[in-house]
Tab-separated table of C-alpha atoms in Angstrom:
chain	number	residue	atom	x	y	z
A	1	MET	CA	32.556	0.932	-7.592
A	2	GLU	CA	29.895	-1.686	-8.142
A	3	LYS	CA	29.438	-4.097	-5.223
A	4	TRP	CA	27.637	-7.442	-5.663
A	5	VAL	CA	25.882	-9.627	-3.075
A	6	ASN	CA	24.094	-12.970	-3.400
A	7	LEU	CA	20.336	-12.966	-2.915
A	8	LYS	CA	19.438	-14.390	0.475
A	9	TYR	CA	16.052	-15.826	-0.546
A	10	GLU	CA	15.804	-19.602	-0.513
A	11	GLY	CA	16.225	-20.978	-4.020
A	12	TYR	CA	17.425	-17.660	-5.471
A	13	GLU	CA	21.004	-17.727	-4.124
A	14	ARG	CA	22.435	-18.082	-7.651
A	15	TYR	CA	21.407	-14.492	-8.452
A	16	GLN	CA	23.296	-11.392	-7.356
A	17	ILE	CA	22.168	-7.781	-6.893
A	18	SER	CA	24.481	-4.762	-7.047
A	19	ASN	CA	24.482	-1.427	-5.250
A	20	PHE	CA	23.603	0.112	-8.658
A	21	GLY	CA	20.418	-1.980	-8.948
A	22	SER	CA	21.738	-4.468	-11.510
A	23	VAL	CA	21.014	-8.198	-11.328
A	24	ILE	CA	23.160	-11.028	-12.649
A	25	GLY	CA	22.339	-14.695	-13.006
A	26	MET	CA	24.169	-17.750	-14.319
A	27	LYS	CA	24.257	-16.318	-17.856
A	28	GLY	CA	25.295	-12.787	-16.899
A	29	ARG	CA	23.564	-9.446	-16.482
A	30	MET	CA	19.765	-9.601	-16.651
A	31	LYS	CA	17.313	-7.041	-18.028
A	32	SER	CA	14.690	-5.477	-15.816
A	33	ARG	CA	11.552	-3.732	-17.053
A	34	ALA	CA	9.155	-1.153	-15.673
A	35	ASN	CA	5.789	-2.362	-14.408
A	36	ALA	CA	2.518	-0.449	-14.833
A	37	ARG	CA	3.307	1.746	-11.811
A	38	GLY	CA	6.781	2.665	-13.084
A	39	TYR	CA	8.821	0.484	-10.710
A	40	PHE	CA	11.526	-1.679	-12.249
A	41	ILE	CA	10.974	-5.396	-11.787
A	42	ILE	CA	12.764	-8.573	-12.749
A	43	GLY	CA	11.592	-12.160	-13.152
A	44	LEU	CA	13.661	-14.808	-11.364
A	45	ARG	CA	13.327	-18.588	-11.277
A	46	LYS	CA	14.331	-21.208	-8.751
A	47	PRO	CA	16.405	-24.090	-10.153
A	48	ASN	CA	14.245	-26.738	-11.875
A	49	ASP	CA	11.176	-24.503	-11.624
A	50	ARG	CA	9.444	-23.192	-14.723
A	51	LYS	CA	7.507	-20.579	-12.730
A	52	GLN	CA	8.936	-17.106	-12.671
A	53	ARG	CA	8.528	-14.837	-9.650
A	54	MET	CA	8.660	-11.071	-10.085
A	55	PHE	CA	10.788	-8.955	-7.732
A	56	SER	CA	10.994	-5.162	-7.443
A	57	ILE	CA	14.572	-4.015	-8.005
A	58	HIS	CA	14.384	-1.276	-5.353
A	59	ARG	CA	13.242	-3.799	-2.712
A	60	LEU	CA	16.011	-6.241	-3.662
A	61	VAL	CA	18.622	-3.488	-3.282
A	62	ALA	CA	17.184	-2.304	0.041
A	63	GLU	CA	16.724	-5.773	1.548
A	64	HIS	CA	20.243	-6.869	0.633
A	65	LEU	CA	22.320	-3.693	0.952
A	66	ILE	CA	20.607	-1.238	3.328
A	67	ASP	CA	20.370	-1.760	7.082
A	68	ASN	CA	16.863	-1.536	8.528
A	69	PRO	CA	17.394	-1.257	12.310
A	70	TYR	CA	13.892	0.105	12.993
A	71	GLY	CA	12.051	-2.539	10.965
A	72	LYS	CA	10.443	-0.082	8.545
A	73	ASN	CA	8.388	-1.729	5.786
A	74	TYR	CA	8.603	0.648	2.822
A	75	VAL	CA	11.443	1.594	0.487
A	76	ASN	CA	11.531	5.213	-0.673
A	77	HIS	CA	13.278	6.633	-3.740
A	78	ILE	CA	14.870	9.748	-2.219
A	79	ASP	CA	14.917	11.698	-5.504
A	80	GLY	CA	11.440	10.439	-6.493
A	81	ASP	CA	12.800	8.759	-9.653
A	82	LYS	CA	11.543	5.150	-9.728
A	83	SER	CA	14.200	4.192	-12.276
A	84	ASN	CA	17.068	5.252	-9.975
A	85	ASN	CA	17.576	2.103	-7.900
A	86	THR	CA	21.075	2.858	-6.611
A	87	VAL	CA	21.718	2.195	-2.943
A	88	ASP	CA	22.417	5.922	-2.358
A	89	ASN	CA	18.927	6.824	-3.607
A	90	LEU	CA	16.968	4.368	-1.455
A	91	GLU	CA	15.951	4.449	2.198
A	92	TRP	CA	13.716	2.489	4.547
A	93	VAL	CA	10.623	4.449	5.648
A	94	THR	CA	7.253	3.930	7.290
A	95	GLN	CA	4.076	4.158	5.216
A	96	SER	CA	3.431	7.593	6.702
A	97	GLU	CA	6.950	8.833	5.886
A	98	ASN	CA	6.561	7.518	2.336
A	99	GLN	CA	3.261	9.360	1.835
A	100	ILE	CA	4.643	12.593	3.311
A	101	HIS	CA	7.661	12.364	0.974
A	102	ALA	CA	5.394	11.793	-2.035
A	103	TYR	CA	3.272	14.798	-1.066
A	104	THR	CA	6.156	17.188	-0.308
A	105	THR	CA	7.968	16.302	-3.545
A	106	ASN	CA	4.789	16.661	-5.655
A	107	LEU	CA	4.782	12.997	-6.682
A	108	LEU	CA	1.043	12.813	-5.990
A	109	VAL	CA	0.062	15.282	-8.694
A	110	LYS	CA	-3.231	14.194	-10.237
A	111	THR	CA	-4.706	15.157	-13.579
A	112	PRO	CA	-8.025	17.048	-13.481
A	113	GLU	CA	-9.745	13.882	-14.764
A	114	GLN	CA	-8.316	11.824	-11.881
A	115	VAL	CA	-9.442	14.425	-9.342
A	116	GLU	CA	-12.982	14.444	-10.765
A	117	ARG	CA	-13.112	10.640	-10.786
A	118	MET	CA	-11.957	10.537	-7.147
A	119	LYS	CA	-14.637	13.066	-6.144
A	120	TYR	CA	-17.297	11.106	-8.025
A	121	TYR	CA	-16.462	7.796	-6.331
A	122	ALA	CA	-16.081	9.404	-2.904
A	123	LYS	CA	-19.584	10.847	-3.262
A	124	LYS	CA	-21.002	7.639	-4.732
A	125	LYS	CA	-19.640	5.530	-1.858
A	126	ARG	CA	-21.375	7.729	0.724
A	127	ARG	CA	-24.646	6.299	1.842
A	128	PRO	CA	-26.675	7.963	4.617
A	129	ILE	CA	-27.261	5.836	7.707
A	130	ARG	CA	-29.557	6.047	10.701
A	131	VAL	CA	-28.353	5.275	14.220
A	132	VAL	CA	-30.888	4.416	16.935
A	133	ASN	CA	-30.351	3.799	20.648
A	134	LYS	CA	-33.734	3.357	22.343
A	135	LYS	CA	-32.256	3.298	25.865
A	136	LEU	CA	-30.556	6.663	25.373
A	137	GLY	CA	-33.352	8.093	23.235
A	138	ILE	CA	-31.055	8.698	20.276
A	139	ASP	CA	-32.280	8.614	16.689
A	140	LYS	CA	-29.826	10.374	14.372
A	141	THR	CA	-29.049	10.386	10.685
A	142	PHE	CA	-25.502	10.661	9.330
A	143	GLU	CA	-24.155	11.246	5.828
A	144	SER	CA	-21.771	8.302	6.034
A	145	ILE	CA	-20.534	5.390	8.110
A	146	LYS	CA	-17.440	7.431	8.927
A	147	ASP	CA	-19.492	10.284	10.418
A	148	ALA	CA	-21.597	7.861	12.481
A	149	SER	CA	-18.582	5.916	13.737
A	150	GLU	CA	-16.941	9.125	14.943
A	151	HIS	CA	-20.131	10.197	16.741
A	152	ILE	CA	-20.686	6.934	18.629
A	153	GLU	CA	-16.933	6.305	19.022
A	154	CYS	CA	-16.924	3.016	17.172
A	155	ASN	CA	-14.733	1.507	14.465
A	156	GLU	CA	-16.049	1.953	10.890
A	157	LYS	CA	-15.554	-1.745	10.136
A	158	THR	CA	-17.647	-2.711	13.171
A	159	LEU	CA	-20.479	-0.477	11.956
A	160	ARG	CA	-20.167	-1.884	8.446
A	161	ASN	CA	-20.424	-5.439	9.838
A	162	THR	CA	-23.488	-4.433	11.876
A	163	LEU	CA	-25.097	-3.027	8.725
A	164	LYS	CA	-24.364	-6.304	6.915
A	165	GLY	CA	-25.978	-8.271	9.755
A	166	ARG	CA	-22.760	-9.869	11.006
A	167	ASN	CA	-23.059	-8.084	14.370
A	168	LYS	CA	-26.373	-7.680	16.208
A	169	SER	CA	-25.690	-4.174	17.490
A	170	ARG	CA	-22.846	-2.052	18.745
A	171	LEU	CA	-22.982	-0.588	22.270
A	172	GLY	CA	-26.783	-0.765	22.186
A	173	TYR	CA	-26.998	1.078	18.879
A	174	GLU	CA	-28.927	-0.230	15.923
A	175	VAL	CA	-27.805	0.997	12.514
A	176	PHE	CA	-29.657	1.053	9.209
A	177	TYR	CA	-29.068	2.440	5.773
A	178	LEU	CA	-31.491	5.342	5.462
A	179	ASP	CA	-32.962	3.974	2.242
A	180	GLU	CA	-33.729	0.626	3.963
A	181	SER	CA	-35.166	1.713	7.340
């Protein structure tokens, strides 16, 4: 049996969402459409407002009909079908749980072209850096910021900011891009 609840967002109380993922407004049932990522969305307006705001159907269903006692931030389609927005097919998860589910259900399958593109950009983003600590007598070269940050036990973002000149040095280390030193 279809169950309807009013939206609890300020200005959108005149719309209702059902446990089947349907939305009704003042003029009746509304049509949703799939966005570029395959999730069904719907445009809703506040009274006397010409601007339309887009909402994901699965989030509307979860936020209005599924308890979230642990404060998890992501909504997972249990069967992996983004068009199945029924309350029985949705659950609150953490980002990690969502990624694990996508991996174990083969939702992350990439085409060979996508894999090659990912490898290309991963390689392109790598830029060798040199780390120097005169006090400790260290002068090492690393393939990437990630490798260097792991070695000197420092956050990657901190090293990146040091390379950009926002930080003077980190723990006595000076860092340079190899092609600039």
